[in-house]
Short mmCIF file of C-alpha atoms and ligand atoms in Angstrom, two decimals:
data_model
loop_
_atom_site.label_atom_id
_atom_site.label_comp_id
_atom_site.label_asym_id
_atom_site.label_seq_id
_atom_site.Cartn_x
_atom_site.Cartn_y
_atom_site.Cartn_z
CA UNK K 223 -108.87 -5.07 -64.20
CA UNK K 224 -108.24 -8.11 -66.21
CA UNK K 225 -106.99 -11.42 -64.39
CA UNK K 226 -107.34 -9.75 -60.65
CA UNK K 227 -109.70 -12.46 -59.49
CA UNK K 228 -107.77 -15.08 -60.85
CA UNK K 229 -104.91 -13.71 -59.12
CA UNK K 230 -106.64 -13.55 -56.05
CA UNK K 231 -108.48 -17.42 -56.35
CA UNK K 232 -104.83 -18.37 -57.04
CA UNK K 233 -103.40 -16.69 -54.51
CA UNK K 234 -105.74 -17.35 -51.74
CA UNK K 235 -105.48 -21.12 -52.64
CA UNK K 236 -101.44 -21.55 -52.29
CA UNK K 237 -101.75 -19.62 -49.10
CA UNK K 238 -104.22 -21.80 -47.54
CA UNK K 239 -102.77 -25.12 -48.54
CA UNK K 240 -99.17 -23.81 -47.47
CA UNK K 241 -97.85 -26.55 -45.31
CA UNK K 242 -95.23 -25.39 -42.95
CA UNK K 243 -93.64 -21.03 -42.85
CA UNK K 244 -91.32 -22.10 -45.61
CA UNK K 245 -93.99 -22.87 -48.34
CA UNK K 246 -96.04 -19.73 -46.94
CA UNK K 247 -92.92 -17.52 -47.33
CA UNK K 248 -92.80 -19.07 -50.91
CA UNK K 249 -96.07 -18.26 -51.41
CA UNK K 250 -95.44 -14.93 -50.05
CA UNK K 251 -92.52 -13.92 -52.18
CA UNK K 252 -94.84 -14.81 -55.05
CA UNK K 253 -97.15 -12.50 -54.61
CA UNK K 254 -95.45 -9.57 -52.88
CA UNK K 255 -91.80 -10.11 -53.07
CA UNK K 256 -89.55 -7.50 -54.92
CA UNK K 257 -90.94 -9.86 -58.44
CA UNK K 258 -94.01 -11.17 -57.32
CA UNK K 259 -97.18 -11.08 -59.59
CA UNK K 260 -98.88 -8.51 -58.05
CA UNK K 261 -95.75 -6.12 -56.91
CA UNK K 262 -94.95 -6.32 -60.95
CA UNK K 263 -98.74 -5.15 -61.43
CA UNK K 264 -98.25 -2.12 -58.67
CA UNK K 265 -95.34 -0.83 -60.74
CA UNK K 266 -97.29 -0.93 -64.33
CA UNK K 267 -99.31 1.50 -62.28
CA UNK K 268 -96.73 4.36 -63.30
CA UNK K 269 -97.27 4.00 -67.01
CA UNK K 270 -101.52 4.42 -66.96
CA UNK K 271 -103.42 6.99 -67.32
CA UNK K 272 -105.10 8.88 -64.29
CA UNK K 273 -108.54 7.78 -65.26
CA UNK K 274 -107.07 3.88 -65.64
CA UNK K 275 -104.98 4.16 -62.60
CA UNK K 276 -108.13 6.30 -60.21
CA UNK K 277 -109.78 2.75 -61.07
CA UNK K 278 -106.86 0.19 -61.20
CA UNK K 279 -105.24 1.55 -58.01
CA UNK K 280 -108.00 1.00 -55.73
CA UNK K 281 -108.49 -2.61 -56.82
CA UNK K 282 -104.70 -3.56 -56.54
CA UNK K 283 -104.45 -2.22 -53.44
CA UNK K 284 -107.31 -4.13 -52.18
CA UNK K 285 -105.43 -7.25 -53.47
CA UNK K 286 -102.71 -6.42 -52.17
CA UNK K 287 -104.05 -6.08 -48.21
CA UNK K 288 -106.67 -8.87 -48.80
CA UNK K 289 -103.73 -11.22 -49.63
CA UNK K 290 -101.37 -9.58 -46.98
CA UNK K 291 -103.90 -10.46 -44.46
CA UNK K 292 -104.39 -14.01 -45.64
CA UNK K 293 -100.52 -14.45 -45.50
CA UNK K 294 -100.81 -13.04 -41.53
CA UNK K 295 -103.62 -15.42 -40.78
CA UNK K 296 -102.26 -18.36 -42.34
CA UNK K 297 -98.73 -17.73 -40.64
CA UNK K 298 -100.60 -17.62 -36.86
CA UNK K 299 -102.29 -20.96 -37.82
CA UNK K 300 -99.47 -22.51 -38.57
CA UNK K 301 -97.65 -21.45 -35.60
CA UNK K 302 -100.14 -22.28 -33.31
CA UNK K 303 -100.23 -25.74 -35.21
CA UNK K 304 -96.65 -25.95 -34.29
CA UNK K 305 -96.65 -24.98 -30.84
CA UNK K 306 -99.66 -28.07 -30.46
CA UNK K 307 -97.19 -30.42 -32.17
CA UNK K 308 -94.09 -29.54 -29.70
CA UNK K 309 -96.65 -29.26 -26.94
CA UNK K 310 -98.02 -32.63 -27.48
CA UNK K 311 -94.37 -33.95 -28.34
CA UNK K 312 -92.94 -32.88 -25.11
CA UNK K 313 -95.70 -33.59 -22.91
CA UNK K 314 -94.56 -35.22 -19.54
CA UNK K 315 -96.69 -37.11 -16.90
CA UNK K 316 -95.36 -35.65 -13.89
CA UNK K 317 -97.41 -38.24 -11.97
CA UNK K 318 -95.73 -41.29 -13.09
CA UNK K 319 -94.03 -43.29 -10.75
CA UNK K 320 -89.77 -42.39 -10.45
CA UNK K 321 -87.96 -44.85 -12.12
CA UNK K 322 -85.90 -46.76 -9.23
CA UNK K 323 -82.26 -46.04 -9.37
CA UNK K 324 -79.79 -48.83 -8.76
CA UNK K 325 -77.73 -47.88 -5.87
CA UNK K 326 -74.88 -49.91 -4.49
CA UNK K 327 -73.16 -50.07 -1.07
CA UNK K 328 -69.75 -50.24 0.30
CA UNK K 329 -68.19 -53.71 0.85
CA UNK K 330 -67.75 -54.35 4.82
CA UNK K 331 -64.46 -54.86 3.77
CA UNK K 332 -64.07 -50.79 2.29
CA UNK K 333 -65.91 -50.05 5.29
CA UNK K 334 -63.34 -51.36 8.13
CA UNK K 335 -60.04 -50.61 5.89
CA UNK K 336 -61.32 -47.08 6.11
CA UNK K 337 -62.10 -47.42 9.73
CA UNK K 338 -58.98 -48.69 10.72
CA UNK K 339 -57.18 -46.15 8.62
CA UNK K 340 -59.17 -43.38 10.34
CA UNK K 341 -58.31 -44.86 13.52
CA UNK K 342 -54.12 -45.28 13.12
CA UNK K 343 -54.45 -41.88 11.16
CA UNK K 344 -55.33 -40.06 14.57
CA UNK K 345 -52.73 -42.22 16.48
CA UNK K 346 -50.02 -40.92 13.94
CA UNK K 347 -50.40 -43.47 11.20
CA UNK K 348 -49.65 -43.05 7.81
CA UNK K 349 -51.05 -45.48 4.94
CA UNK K 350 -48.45 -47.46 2.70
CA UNK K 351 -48.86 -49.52 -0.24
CA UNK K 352 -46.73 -52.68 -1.71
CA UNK K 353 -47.43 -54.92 -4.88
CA UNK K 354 -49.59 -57.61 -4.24
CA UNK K 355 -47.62 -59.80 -6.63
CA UNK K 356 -44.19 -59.72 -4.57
CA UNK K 357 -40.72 -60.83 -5.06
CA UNK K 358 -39.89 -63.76 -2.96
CA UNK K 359 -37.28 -61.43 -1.63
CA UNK K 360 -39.60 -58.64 -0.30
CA UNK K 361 -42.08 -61.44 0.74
CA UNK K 362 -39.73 -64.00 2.57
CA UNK K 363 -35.83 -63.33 2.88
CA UNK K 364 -36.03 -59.67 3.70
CA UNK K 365 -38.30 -60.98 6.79
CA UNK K 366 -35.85 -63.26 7.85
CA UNK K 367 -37.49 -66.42 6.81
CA UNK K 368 -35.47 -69.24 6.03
CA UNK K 369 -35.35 -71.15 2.42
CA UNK K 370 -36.35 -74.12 4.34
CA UNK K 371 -39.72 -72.32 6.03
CA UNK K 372 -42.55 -74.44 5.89
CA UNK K 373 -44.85 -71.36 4.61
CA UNK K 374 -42.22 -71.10 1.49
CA UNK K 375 -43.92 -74.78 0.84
CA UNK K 376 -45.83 -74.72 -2.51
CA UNK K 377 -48.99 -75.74 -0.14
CA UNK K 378 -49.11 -72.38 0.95
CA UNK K 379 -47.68 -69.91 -1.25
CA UNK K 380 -49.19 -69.34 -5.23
CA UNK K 381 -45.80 -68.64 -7.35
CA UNK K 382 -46.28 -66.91 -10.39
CA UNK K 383 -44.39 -69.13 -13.88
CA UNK K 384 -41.48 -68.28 -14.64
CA UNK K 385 -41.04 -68.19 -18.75
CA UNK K 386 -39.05 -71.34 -19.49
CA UNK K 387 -35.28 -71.26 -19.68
CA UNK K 388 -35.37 -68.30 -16.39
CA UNK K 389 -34.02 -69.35 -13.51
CA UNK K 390 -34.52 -66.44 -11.11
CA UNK K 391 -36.70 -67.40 -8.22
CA UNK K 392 -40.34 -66.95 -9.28
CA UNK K 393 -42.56 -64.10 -7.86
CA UNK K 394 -45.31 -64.91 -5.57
CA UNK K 395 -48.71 -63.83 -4.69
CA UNK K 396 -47.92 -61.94 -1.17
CA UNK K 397 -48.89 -64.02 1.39
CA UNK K 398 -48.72 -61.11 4.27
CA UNK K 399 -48.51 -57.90 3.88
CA UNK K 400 -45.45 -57.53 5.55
CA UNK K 401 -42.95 -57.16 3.05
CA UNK K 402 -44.54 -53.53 3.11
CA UNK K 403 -42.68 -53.20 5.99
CA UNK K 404 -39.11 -53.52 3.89
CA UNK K 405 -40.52 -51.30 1.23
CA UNK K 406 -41.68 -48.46 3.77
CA UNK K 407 -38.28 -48.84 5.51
CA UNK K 408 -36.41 -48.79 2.16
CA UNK K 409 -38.75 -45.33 1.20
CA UNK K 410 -39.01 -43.40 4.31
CA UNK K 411 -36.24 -44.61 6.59
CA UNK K 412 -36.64 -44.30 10.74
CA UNK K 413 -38.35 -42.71 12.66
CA UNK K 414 -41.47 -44.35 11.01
CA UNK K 415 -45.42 -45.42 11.69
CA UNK K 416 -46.99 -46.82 9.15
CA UNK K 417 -49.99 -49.30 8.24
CA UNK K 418 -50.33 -51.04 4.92
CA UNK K 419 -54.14 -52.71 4.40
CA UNK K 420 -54.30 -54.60 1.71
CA UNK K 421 -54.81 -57.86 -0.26
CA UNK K 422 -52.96 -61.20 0.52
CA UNK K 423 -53.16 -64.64 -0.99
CA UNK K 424 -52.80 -68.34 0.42
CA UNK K 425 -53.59 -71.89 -0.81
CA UNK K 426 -57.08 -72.23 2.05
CA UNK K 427 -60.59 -72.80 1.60
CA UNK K 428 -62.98 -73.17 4.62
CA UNK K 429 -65.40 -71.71 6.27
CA UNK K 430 -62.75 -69.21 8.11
CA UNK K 431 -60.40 -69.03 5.23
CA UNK K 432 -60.56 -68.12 1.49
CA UNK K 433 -57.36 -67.65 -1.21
CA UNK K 434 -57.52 -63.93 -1.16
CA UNK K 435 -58.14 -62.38 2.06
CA UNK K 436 -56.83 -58.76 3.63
CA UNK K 437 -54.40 -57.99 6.45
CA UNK K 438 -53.36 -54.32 8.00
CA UNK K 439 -49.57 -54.16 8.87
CA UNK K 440 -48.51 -51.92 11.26
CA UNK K 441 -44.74 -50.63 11.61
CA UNK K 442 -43.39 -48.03 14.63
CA UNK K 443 -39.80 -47.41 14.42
CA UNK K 444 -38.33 -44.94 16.52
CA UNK K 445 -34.94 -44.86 19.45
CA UNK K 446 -36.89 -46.54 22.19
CA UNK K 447 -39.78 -48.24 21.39
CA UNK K 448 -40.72 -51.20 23.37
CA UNK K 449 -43.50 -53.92 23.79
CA UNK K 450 -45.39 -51.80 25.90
CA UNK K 451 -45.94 -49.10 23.46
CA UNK K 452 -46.89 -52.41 21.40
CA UNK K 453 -49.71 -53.09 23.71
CA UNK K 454 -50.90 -49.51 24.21
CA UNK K 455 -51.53 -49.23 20.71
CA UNK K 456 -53.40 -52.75 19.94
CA UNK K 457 -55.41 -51.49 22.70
CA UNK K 458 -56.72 -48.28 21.77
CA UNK K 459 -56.97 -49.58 18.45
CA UNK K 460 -59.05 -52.47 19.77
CA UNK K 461 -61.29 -50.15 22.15
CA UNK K 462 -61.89 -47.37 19.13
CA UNK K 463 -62.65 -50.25 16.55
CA UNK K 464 -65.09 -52.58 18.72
CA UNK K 465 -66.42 -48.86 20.32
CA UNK K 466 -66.17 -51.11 23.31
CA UNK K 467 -64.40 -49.06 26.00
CA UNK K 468 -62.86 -52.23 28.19
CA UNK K 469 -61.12 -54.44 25.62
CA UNK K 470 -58.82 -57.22 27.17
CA UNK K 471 -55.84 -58.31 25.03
CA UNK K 472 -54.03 -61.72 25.79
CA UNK K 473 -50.72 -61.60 25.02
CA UNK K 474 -49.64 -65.50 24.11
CA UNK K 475 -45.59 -66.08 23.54
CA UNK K 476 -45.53 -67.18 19.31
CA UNK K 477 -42.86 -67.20 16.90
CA UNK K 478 -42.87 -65.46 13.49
CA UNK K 479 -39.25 -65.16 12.07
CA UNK K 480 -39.28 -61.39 11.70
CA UNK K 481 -39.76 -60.43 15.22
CA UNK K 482 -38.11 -61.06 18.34
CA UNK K 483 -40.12 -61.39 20.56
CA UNK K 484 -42.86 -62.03 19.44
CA UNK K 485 -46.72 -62.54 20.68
CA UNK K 486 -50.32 -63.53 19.15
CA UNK K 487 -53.04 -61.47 20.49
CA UNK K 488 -56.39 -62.66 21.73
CA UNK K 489 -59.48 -60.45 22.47
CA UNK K 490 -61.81 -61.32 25.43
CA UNK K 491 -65.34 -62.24 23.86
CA UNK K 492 -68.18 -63.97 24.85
CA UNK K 493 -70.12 -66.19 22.80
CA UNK K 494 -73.60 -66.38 24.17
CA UNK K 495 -76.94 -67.68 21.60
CA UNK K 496 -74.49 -67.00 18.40
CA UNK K 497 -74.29 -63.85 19.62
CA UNK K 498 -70.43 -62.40 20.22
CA UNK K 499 -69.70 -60.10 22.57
CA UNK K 500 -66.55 -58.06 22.58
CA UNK K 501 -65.02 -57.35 26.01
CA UNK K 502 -66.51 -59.70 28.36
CA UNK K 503 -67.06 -62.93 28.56
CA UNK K 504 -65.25 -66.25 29.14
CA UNK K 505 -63.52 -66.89 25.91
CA UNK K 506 -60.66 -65.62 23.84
CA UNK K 507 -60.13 -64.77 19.99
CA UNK K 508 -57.12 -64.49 18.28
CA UNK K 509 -57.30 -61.60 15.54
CA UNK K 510 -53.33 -60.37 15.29
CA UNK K 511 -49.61 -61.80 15.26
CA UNK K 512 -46.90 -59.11 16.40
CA UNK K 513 -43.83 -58.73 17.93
CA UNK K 514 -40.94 -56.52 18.32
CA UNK K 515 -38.62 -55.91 14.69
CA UNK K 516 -36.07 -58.37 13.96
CA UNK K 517 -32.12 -56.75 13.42
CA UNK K 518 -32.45 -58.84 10.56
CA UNK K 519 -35.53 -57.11 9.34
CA UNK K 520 -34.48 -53.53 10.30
CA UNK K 521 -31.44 -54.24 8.33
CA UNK K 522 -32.77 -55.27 5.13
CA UNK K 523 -35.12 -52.01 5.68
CA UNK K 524 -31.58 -50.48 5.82
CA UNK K 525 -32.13 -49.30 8.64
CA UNK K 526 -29.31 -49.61 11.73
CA UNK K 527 -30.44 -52.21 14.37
CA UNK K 528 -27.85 -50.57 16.99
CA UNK K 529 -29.96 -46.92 16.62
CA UNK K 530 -33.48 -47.66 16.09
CA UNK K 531 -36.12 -50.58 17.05
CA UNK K 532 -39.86 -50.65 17.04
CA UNK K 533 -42.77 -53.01 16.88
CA UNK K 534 -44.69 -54.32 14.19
CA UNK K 535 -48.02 -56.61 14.13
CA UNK K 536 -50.67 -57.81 11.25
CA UNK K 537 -54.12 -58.25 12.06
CA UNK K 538 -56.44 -60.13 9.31
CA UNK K 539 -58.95 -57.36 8.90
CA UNK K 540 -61.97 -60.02 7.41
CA UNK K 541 -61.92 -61.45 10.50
CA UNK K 542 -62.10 -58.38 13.02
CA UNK K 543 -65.04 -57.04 10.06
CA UNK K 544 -66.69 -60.87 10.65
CA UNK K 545 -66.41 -59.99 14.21
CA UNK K 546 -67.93 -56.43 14.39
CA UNK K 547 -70.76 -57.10 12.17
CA UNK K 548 -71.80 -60.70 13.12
CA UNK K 549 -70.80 -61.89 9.66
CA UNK K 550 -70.86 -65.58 10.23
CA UNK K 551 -69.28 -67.10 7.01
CA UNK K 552 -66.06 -65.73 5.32
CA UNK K 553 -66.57 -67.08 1.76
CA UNK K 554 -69.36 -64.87 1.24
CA UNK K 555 -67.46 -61.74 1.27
CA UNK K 556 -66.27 -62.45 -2.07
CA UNK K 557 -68.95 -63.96 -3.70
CA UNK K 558 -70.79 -60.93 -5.28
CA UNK K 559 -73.86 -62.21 -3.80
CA UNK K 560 -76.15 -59.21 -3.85
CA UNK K 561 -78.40 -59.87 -1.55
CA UNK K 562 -75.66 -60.57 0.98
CA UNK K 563 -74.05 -57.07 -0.20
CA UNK K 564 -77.05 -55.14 0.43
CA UNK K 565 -77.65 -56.45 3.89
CA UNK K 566 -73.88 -56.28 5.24
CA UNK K 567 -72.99 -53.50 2.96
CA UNK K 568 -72.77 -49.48 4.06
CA UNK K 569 -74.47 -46.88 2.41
CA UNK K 570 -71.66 -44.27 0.95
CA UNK K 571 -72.40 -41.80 3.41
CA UNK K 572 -71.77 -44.07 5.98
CA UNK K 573 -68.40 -42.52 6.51
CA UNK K 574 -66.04 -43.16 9.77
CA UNK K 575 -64.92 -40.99 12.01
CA UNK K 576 -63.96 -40.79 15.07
CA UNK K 577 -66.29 -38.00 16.15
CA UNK K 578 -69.27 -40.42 14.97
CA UNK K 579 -69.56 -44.01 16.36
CA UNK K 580 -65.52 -44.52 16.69
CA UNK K 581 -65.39 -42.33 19.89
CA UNK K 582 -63.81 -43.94 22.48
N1 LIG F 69 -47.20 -61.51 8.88
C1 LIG F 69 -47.79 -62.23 9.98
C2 LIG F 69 -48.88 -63.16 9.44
O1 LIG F 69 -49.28 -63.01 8.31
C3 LIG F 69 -48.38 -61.31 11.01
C4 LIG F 69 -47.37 -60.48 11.70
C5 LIG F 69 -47.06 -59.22 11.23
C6 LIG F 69 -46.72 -60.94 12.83
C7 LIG F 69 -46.13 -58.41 11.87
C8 LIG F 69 -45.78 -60.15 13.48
C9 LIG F 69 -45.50 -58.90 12.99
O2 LIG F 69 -49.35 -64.03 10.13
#
């Protein structure tokens, strides 16, 4: 039949430079499709002769598989091509090295807020919060300090600006966190046992102080509460936080205006080589100020002096972390320093609890 092996050369050609399925299918539809070349030719099949089509049919058919198996072979090849490609794409070198991940640590800080909390938690405790930027009410009168306080003095105390033209007295950077005292009083009312961790802020710079540091308040307000249920509770508190089980607490006579009376609290220690030792020893440390509530105080918690007293007490908690861990300077805390975070910091499963380490 005329033009067969040109149909086939031509064919056979397009199929084997066929780049990718699409071209092949192309190719495919072409030849084979409903109006491809040769399925046209099959269907002239019906207007021959029997002598032209006992000769024609054979051939056609032929074609027709020859070019059907070319299509079949050429689509394998090109998969297989594919498969290298993806293969070769994807391949991974499992014996590479991991890359390191970055991992961070929990600020000694984090680490003894959550301590402490654990520890007040299982002595009754709930946690309360109060704006670090404060109003000079909250922060000073409420507490029963005088306008004429020397810790009011600008030395001490960062006011925030007041626009010009407003007279109000200015806000100020807290510089205790007692005025969470007032607020908790003012929320909950008596009986009440709170702490409040958090950040305060005064004019200092040394090796022992910095402008921002953190204090725990405590507040235990109930019909007949008294110093001794004061010392009880520094004292377990000291023994589960140091996991020391003799603490000695000093009691020393102080004055703060928002507690009557009130007392500083020293921890026996020993210093011996740089090394500090809680619980023995020949010295003594201060780490808290406390006392018993002020009527004042109670009142401006509005809460009725004649009914109700209790204690409160704030211990700087950067100095009882300094003392735990042997940190030696306070500044570095906030310094970012990671070298110093990764040696004094905790790893995040480090959790407390006082099943694990905090026993007493
Ligand atoms: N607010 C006091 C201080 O910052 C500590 C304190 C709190 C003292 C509660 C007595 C009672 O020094």
């Amino acid at each position: 039949m005329d033009g067969i092996d040109a149909l086939r050369g031509k064919f056979l050609d397009q199929i084997s430079s066929a780049a990718d399925p699409d071209a092949l299918e192309a190719v495919r539809l072409a030849a084979l499709g409903k109006k491809g070349e040769i399925s046209l030719k099959m269907r002239d099949l019906g207007q021959m002769s029997p002598e032209e089509r006992q000769s024609a049919g054979p051939v056609l058919n032929g074609l027709k598989s020859e070019i059907d198996a070319a299509l079949k072979a050429r689509r394998a090849s090109l998969e297989d091509a594919a498969l290298d490609a993806r293969l070769k794409a994807e391949w991974l070198d499992v014996t590479l090295p991991g890359r390191p991940r970055p991992m961070g640590t929990i600020h000694p800080i984090s680490q003894v807020m959550d301590e402490l909390t654990a520890i007040f938690s299982d002595m009754g405790f709930a946690v309360a919060e109060g704006p670090q930027i404060e109003s000079d009410w909250y922060n000073f009168d409420a507490l029963n300090i005088a306008p004429e306080h020397p810790s009011r003095q600008e030395m001490d105390t960062f006011y925030m600006h007041r626009a010009p033209g407003d007279n109000r007295p200015p806000h100020v950077l807290r510089t205790h966190t007692s005025p969470v005292q007032i607020r908790a009083m003012q929320d909950q009312g008596a009986p009440i046992r709170v702490i409040a961790p958090g950040r305060v802020y005064r004019m200092d710079m040394d090796q022992t102080h910095t402008p921002m540091f953190h204090q725990v308040e405590g507040l235990a307000i109930d019909r007949d509460i008294s110093m001794a249920q004061l010392k009880w509770t520094l004292e377990e508190f000291c023994r589960a936080f140091f996991e020391v089980d003799e603490v000695e607490l000093r009691f020393r006579a102080s004055h703060f205006p928002f507690t009557e009376p009130s007392a500083e609290v020293d921890i026996r220690c020993s210093w011996e080589g740089g090394q500090l030792k809680i619980g023995e020893g020949k010295d003594w440390l201060e780490i808290l100020g406390s006392g018993m509530v002020h009527p004042h105080v109670l009142r401006a918690g509005g809460i009725d002096p004649d009914q109700w007293q209790g204690f409160a007490f704030g211990v700087g908690i950067d100095r009882i972390a300094m003392l735990k861990y042997g940190i030696p300077d306070l500044r570095a805390f906030f310094e970012s320093d990671l070298r110093w975070l990764r040696h004094y910091g905790f790893a995040a499963l480090d959790q407390p609890a006082l099943a694990a380490g905090l026993s007493r």
